[in-house]
mmCIF file of C-alpha atoms in Angstrom:
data_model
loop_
_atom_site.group_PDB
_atom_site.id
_atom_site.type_symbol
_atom_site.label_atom_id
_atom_site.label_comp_id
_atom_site.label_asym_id
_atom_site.label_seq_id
_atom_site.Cartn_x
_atom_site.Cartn_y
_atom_site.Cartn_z
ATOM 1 C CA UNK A 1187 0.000 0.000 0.000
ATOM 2 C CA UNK A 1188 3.124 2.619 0.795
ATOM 3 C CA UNK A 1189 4.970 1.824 -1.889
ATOM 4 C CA UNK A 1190 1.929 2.165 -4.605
ATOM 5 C CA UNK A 1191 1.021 5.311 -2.591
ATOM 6 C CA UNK A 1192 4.804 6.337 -3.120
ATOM 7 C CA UNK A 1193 4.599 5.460 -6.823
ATOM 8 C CA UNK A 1194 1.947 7.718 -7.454
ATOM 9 C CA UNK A 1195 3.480 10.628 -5.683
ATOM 10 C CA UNK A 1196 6.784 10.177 -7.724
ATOM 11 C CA UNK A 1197 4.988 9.925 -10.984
ATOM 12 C CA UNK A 1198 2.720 13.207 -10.136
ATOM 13 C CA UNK A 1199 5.953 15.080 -9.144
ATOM 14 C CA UNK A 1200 7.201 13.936 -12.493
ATOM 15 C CA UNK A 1201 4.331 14.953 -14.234
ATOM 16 C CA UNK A 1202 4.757 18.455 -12.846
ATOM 17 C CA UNK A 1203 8.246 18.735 -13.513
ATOM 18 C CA UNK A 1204 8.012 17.804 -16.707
ATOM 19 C CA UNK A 1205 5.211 19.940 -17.909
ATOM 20 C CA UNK A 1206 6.864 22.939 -16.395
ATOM 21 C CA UNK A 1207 9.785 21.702 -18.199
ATOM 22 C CA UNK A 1208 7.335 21.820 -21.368
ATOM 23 C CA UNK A 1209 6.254 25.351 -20.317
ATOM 24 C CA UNK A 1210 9.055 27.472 -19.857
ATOM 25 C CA UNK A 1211 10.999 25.807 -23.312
ATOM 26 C CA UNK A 1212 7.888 27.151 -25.233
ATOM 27 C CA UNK A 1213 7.363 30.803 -23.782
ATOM 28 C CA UNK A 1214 9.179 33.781 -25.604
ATOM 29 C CA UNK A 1215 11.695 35.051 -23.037
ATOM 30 C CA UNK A 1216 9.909 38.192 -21.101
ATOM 31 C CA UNK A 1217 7.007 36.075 -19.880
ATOM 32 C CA UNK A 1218 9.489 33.274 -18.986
ATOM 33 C CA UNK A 1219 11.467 36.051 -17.352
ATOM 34 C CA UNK A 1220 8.119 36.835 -14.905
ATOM 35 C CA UNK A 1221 7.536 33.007 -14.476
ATOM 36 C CA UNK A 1222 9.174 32.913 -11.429
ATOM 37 C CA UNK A 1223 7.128 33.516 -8.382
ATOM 38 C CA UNK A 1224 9.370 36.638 -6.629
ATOM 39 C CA UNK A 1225 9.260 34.898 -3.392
ATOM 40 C CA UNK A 1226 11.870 37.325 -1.305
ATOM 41 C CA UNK A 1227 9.629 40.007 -2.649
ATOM 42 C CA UNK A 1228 6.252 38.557 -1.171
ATOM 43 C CA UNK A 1229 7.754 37.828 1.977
ATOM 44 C CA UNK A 1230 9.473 41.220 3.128
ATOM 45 C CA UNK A 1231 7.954 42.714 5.827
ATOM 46 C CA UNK A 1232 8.209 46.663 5.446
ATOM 47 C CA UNK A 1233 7.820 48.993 2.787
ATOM 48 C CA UNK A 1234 11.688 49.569 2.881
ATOM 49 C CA UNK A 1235 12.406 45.697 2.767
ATOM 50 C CA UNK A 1236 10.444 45.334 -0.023
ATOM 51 C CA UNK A 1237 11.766 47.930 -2.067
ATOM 52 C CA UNK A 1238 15.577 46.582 -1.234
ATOM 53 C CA UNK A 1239 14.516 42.947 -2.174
ATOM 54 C CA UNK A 1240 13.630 45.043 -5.481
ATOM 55 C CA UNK A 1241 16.807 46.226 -6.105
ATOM 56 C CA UNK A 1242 16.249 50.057 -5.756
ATOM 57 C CA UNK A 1243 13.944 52.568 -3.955
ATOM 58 C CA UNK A 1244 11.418 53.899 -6.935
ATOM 59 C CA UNK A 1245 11.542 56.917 -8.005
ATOM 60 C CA UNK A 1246 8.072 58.973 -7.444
ATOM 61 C CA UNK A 1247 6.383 59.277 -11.084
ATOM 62 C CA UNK A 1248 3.359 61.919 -12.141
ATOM 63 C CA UNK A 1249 2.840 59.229 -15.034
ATOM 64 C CA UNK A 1250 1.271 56.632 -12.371
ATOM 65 C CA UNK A 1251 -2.355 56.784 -11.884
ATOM 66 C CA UNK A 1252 -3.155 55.134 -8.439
ATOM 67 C CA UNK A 1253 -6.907 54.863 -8.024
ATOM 68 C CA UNK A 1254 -7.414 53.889 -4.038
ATOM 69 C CA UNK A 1255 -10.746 55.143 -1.857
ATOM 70 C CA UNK A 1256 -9.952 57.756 0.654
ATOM 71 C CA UNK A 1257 -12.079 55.725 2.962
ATOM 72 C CA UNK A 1258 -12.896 51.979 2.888
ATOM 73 C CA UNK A 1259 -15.471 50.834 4.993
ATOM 74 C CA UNK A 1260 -14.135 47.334 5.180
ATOM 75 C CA UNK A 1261 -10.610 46.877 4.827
ATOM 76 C CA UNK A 1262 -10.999 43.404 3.338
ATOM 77 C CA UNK A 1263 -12.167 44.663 -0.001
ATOM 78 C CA UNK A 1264 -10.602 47.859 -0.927
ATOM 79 C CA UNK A 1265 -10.712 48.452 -4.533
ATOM 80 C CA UNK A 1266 -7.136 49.620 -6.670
ATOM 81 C CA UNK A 1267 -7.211 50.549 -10.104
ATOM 82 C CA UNK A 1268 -3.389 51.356 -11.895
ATOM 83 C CA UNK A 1269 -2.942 53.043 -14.878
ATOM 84 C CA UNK A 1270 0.055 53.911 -16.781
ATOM 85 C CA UNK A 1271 0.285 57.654 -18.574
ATOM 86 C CA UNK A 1272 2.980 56.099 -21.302
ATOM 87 C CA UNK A 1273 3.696 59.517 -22.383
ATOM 88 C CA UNK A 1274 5.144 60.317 -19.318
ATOM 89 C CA UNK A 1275 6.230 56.301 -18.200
ATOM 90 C CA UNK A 1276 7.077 54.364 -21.473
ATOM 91 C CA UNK A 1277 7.725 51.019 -21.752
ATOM 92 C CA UNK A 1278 6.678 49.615 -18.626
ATOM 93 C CA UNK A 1279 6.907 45.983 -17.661
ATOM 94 C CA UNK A 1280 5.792 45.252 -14.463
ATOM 95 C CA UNK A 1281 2.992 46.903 -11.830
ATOM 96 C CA UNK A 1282 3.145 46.344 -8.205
ATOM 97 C CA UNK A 1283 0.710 46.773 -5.261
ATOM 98 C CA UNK A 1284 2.037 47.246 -2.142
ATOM 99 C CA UNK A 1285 -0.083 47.854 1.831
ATOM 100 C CA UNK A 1286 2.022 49.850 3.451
ATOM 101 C CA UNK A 1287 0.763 48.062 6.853
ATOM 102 C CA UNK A 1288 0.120 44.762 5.665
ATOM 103 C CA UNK A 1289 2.036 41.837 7.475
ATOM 104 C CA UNK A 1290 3.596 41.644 3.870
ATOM 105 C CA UNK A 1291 3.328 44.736 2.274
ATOM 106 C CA UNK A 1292 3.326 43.500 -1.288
ATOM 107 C CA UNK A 1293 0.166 42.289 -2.253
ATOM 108 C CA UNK A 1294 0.233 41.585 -5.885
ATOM 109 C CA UNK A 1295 3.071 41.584 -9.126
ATOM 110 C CA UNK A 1296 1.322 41.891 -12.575
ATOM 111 C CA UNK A 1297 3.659 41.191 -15.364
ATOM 112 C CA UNK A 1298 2.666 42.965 -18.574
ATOM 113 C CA UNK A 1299 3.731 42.222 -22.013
ATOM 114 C CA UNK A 1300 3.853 44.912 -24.490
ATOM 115 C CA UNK A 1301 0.484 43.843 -26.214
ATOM 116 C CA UNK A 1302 -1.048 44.744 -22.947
ATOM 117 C CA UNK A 1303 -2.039 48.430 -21.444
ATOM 118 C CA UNK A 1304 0.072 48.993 -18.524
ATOM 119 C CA UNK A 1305 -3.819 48.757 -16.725
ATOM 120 C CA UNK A 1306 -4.693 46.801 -13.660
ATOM 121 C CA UNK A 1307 -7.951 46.929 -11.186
ATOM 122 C CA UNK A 1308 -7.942 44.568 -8.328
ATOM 123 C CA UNK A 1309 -9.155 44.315 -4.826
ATOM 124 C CA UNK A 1310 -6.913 44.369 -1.696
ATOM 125 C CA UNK A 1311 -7.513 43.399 2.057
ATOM 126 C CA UNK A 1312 -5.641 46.595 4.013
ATOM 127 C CA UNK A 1313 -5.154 45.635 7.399
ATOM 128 C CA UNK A 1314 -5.630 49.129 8.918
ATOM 129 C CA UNK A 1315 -5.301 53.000 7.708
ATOM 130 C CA UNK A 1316 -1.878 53.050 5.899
ATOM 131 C CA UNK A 1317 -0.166 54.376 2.701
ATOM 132 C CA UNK A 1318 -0.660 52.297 -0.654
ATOM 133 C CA UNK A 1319 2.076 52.470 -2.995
ATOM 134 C CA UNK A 1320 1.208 51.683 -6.821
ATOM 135 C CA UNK A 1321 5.131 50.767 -8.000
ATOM 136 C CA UNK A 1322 5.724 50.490 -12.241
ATOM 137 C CA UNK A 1323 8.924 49.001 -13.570
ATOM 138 C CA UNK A 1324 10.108 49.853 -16.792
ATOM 139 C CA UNK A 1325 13.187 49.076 -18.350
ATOM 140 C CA UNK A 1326 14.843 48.109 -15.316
ATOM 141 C CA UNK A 1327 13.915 50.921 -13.362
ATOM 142 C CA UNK A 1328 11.310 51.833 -10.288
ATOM 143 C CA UNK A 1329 8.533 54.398 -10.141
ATOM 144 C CA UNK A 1330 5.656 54.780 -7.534
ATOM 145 C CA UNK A 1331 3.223 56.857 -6.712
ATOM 146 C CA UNK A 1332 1.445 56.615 -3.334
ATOM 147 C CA UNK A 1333 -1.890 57.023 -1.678
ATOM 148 C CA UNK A 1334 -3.639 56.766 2.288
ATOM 149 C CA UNK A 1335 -6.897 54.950 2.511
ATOM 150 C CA UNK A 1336 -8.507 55.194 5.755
ATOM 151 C CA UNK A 1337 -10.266 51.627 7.462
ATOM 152 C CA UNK A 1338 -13.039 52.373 9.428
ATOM 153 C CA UNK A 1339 -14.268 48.593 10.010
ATOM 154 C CA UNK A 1340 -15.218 48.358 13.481
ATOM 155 C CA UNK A 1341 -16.581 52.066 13.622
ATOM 156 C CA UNK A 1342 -13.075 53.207 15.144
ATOM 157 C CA UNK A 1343 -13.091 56.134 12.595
ATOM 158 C CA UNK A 1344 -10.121 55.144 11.613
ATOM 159 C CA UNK B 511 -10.165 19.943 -8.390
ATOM 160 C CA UNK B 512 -10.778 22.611 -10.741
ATOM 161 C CA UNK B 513 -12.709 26.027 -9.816
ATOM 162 C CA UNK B 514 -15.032 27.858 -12.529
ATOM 163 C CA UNK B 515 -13.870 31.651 -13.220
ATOM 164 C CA UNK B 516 -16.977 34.229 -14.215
ATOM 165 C CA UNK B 517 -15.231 36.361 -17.155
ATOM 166 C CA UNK B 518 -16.075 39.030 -19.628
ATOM 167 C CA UNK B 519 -14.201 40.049 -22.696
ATOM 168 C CA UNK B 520 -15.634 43.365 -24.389
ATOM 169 C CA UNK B 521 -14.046 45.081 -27.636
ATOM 170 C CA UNK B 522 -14.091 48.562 -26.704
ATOM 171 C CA UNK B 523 -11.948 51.005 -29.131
ATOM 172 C CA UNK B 524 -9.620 48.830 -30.149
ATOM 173 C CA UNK B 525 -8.861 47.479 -27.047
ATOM 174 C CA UNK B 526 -10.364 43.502 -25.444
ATOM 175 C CA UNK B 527 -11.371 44.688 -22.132
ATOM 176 C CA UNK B 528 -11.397 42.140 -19.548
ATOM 177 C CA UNK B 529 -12.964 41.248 -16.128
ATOM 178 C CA UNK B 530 -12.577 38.210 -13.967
ATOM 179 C CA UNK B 531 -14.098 36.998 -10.692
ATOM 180 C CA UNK B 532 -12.443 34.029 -9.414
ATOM 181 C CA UNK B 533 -14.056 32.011 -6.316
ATOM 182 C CA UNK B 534 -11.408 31.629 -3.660
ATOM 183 C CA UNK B 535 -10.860 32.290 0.011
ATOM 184 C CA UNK B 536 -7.707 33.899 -0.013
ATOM 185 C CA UNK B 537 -6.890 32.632 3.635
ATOM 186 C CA UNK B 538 -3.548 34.493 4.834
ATOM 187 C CA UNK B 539 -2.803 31.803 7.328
ATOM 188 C CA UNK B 540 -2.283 34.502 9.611
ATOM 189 C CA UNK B 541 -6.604 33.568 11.038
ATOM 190 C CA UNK B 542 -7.477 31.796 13.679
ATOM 191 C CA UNK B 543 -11.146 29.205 13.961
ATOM 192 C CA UNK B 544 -13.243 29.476 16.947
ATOM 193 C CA UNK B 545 -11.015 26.841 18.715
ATOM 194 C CA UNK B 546 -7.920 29.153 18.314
ATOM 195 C CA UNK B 547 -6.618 26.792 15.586
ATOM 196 C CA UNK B 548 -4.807 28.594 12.813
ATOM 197 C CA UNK B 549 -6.370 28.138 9.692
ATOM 198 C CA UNK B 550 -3.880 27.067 6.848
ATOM 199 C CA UNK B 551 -2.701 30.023 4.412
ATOM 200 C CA UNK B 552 -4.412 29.075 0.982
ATOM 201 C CA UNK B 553 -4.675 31.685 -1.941
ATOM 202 C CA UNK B 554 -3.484 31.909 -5.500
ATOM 203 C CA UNK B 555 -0.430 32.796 -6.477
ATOM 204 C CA UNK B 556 -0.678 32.665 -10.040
ATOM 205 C CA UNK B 557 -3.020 34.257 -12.220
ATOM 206 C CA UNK B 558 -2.738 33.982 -16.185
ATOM 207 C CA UNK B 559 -4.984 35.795 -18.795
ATOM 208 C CA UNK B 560 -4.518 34.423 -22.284
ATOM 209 C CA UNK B 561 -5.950 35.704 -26.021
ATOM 210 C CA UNK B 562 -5.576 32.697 -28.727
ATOM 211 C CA UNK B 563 -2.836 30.709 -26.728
ATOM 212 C CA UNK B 564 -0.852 33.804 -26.278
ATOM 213 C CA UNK B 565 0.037 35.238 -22.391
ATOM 214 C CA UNK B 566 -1.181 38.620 -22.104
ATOM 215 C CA UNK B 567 -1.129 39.071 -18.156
ATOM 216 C CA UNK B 568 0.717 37.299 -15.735
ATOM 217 C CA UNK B 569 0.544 37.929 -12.214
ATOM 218 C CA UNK B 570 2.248 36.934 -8.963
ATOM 219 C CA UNK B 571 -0.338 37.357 -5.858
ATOM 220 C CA UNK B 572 0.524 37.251 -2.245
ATOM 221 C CA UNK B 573 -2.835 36.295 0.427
ATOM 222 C CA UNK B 574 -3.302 39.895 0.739
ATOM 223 C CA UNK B 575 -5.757 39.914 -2.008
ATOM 224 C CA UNK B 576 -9.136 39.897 -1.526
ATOM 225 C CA UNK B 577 -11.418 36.889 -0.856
ATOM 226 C CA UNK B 578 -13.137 36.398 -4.382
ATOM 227 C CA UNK B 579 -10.781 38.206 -6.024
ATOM 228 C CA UNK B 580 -11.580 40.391 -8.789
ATOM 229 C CA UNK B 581 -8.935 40.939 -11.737
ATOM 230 C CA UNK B 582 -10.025 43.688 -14.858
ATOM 231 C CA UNK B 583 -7.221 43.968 -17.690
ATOM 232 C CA UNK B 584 -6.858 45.942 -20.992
ATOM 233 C CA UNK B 585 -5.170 44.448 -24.472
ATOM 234 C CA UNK B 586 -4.719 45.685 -28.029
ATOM 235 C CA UNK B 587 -5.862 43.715 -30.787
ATOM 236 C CA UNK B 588 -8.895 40.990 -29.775
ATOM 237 C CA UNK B 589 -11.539 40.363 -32.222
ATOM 238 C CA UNK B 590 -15.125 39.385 -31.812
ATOM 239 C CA UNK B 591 -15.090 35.358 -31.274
ATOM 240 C CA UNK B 592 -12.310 35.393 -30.070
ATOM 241 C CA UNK B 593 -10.954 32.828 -26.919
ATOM 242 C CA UNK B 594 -9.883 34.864 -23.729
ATOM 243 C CA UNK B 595 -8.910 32.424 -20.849
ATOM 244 C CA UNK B 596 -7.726 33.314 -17.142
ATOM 245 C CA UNK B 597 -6.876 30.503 -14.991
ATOM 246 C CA UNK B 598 -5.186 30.213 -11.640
ATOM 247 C CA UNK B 599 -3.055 28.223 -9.358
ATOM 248 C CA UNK B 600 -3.040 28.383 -5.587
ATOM 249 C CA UNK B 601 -0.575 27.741 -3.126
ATOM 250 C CA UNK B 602 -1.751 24.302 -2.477
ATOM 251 C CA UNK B 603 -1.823 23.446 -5.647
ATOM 252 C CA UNK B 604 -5.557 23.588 -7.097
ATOM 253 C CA UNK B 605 -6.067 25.043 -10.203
ATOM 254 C CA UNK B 606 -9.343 27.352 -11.456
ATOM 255 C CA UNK B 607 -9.424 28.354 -15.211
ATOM 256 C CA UNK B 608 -12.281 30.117 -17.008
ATOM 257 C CA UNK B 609 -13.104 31.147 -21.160
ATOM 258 C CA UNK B 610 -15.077 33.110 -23.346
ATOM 259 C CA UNK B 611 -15.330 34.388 -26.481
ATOM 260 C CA UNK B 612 -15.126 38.466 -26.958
ATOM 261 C CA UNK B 613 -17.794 39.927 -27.795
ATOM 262 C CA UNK B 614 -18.513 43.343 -29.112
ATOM 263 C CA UNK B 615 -18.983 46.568 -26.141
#
């Protein structure tokens, strides 16, 4: 009973392997590039941490468009919208969402190729009232743009 | 164990615009039951939008988004009929995918 129990573990983890093998031999190279999960990323705690594990502080840019409420009445479903102003930002690869006050501030990566608009809406759990930074990568280097949103959940005000 | 996604595709200008509402708990692991038991972290990390075969978004998540979480996207170049897919994985490894053709906005 272990050992057919073992068997079918070793041929499922050889399934996997294999198929990822099949994967990342048939993507161009910028999505392969963004297939790997950036796991030192997702687990920095601190805005700061975060932006070392990126490489580089970002650079504040007009040409983000952060859309965040001011208030959200329940911090488990606050609504973010980025948009990219390419005029201003060309070229960009990569949006970020980061909760300033989240356990781990970095909520989500979107990798975009260049078919794509530089466009993302989402929803984010913000633990309490804290900064949002919207964080655009483009040819190697960091912008953000930031914004507070207030959690009143609880009827604390905030 | 595979989860269905609710998904739109609309031409708009030019542009396939795209809305997805995956069912998921997003549980941070961070929660505790009523018997002060942590409950196991268990959301998706990976979320994939494809046009005709071809990636356009790719995304990395972490548990801090939101239960049921909502994705909307912009491309160049769809056309009515067209296939638009989004699936994702989670952490513990089930998988959710969703289609549908574009239609006209």
């Amino acid at each position: 009973m272990k050992n057919k129990q073992f068997n079918g573990m070793a041929r499922r983890t050889f399934l996997r392997m294999s198929s990822l093998f099949a994967l990342a031999t048939a993507l161009p190279a910028q999505v392969r590039a963004m297939a790997t999960r950036p796991t030192s990323v997702f687990e920095a705690t601190g805005v700061e941490a975060v932006f070392s594990q990126l490489g580089a502080t970002p650079t504040r840019s007009e040409g983000i468009i952060f859309s965040v409420p001011d208030i959200a009445e329940n911090g488990a479903v606050v609504p973010v919208k980025i948009e990219i102003d390419a005029s201003i930002l060309p070229d960009v690869s990569k949006l970020y969402v980061l909760v300033e006050k989240n356990p781990n501030p970095l909520a989500a990566v979107f990798g975009v190729p260049k078919t794509t608009r530089p466009y993302i809406e989402t929803r984010v759990k913000v633990a309490q009232t804290c900064e949002l930074y919207a964080v655009a990568e483009a040819g190697g280097q960091f912008f953000m743009t930031s914004k507070e949103t207030k959690v009143t959940l609880g009827g604390c005000g905030g | 164990m595979a989860s269905r996604i609710r998904i739109r595709a609309q031409l708009k200008g030019g542009e396939c615009e795209v809305k997805a509402l995956m069912r998921h708990p997003m549980e941070t692991g961070l929660r505790k039951d009523q018997l002060g038991e942590t409950i196991p972290a268990r959301f998706i990390e990976t979320v994939t939008v494809t046009h005709n075969e071809n990636i356009v978004l790719e995304a990395h998540w972490g548990a801090a988004v939101s239960a049921n979480p909502f994705l909307g996207m912009q491309f160049e170049g769809g056309s009515v009929d067209d296939i638009v897919k989004v699936s994702w994985r989670d952490n513990q490894g089930e998988t959710g995918e969703g289609e549908t053709r574009i239609r006209q906005g």
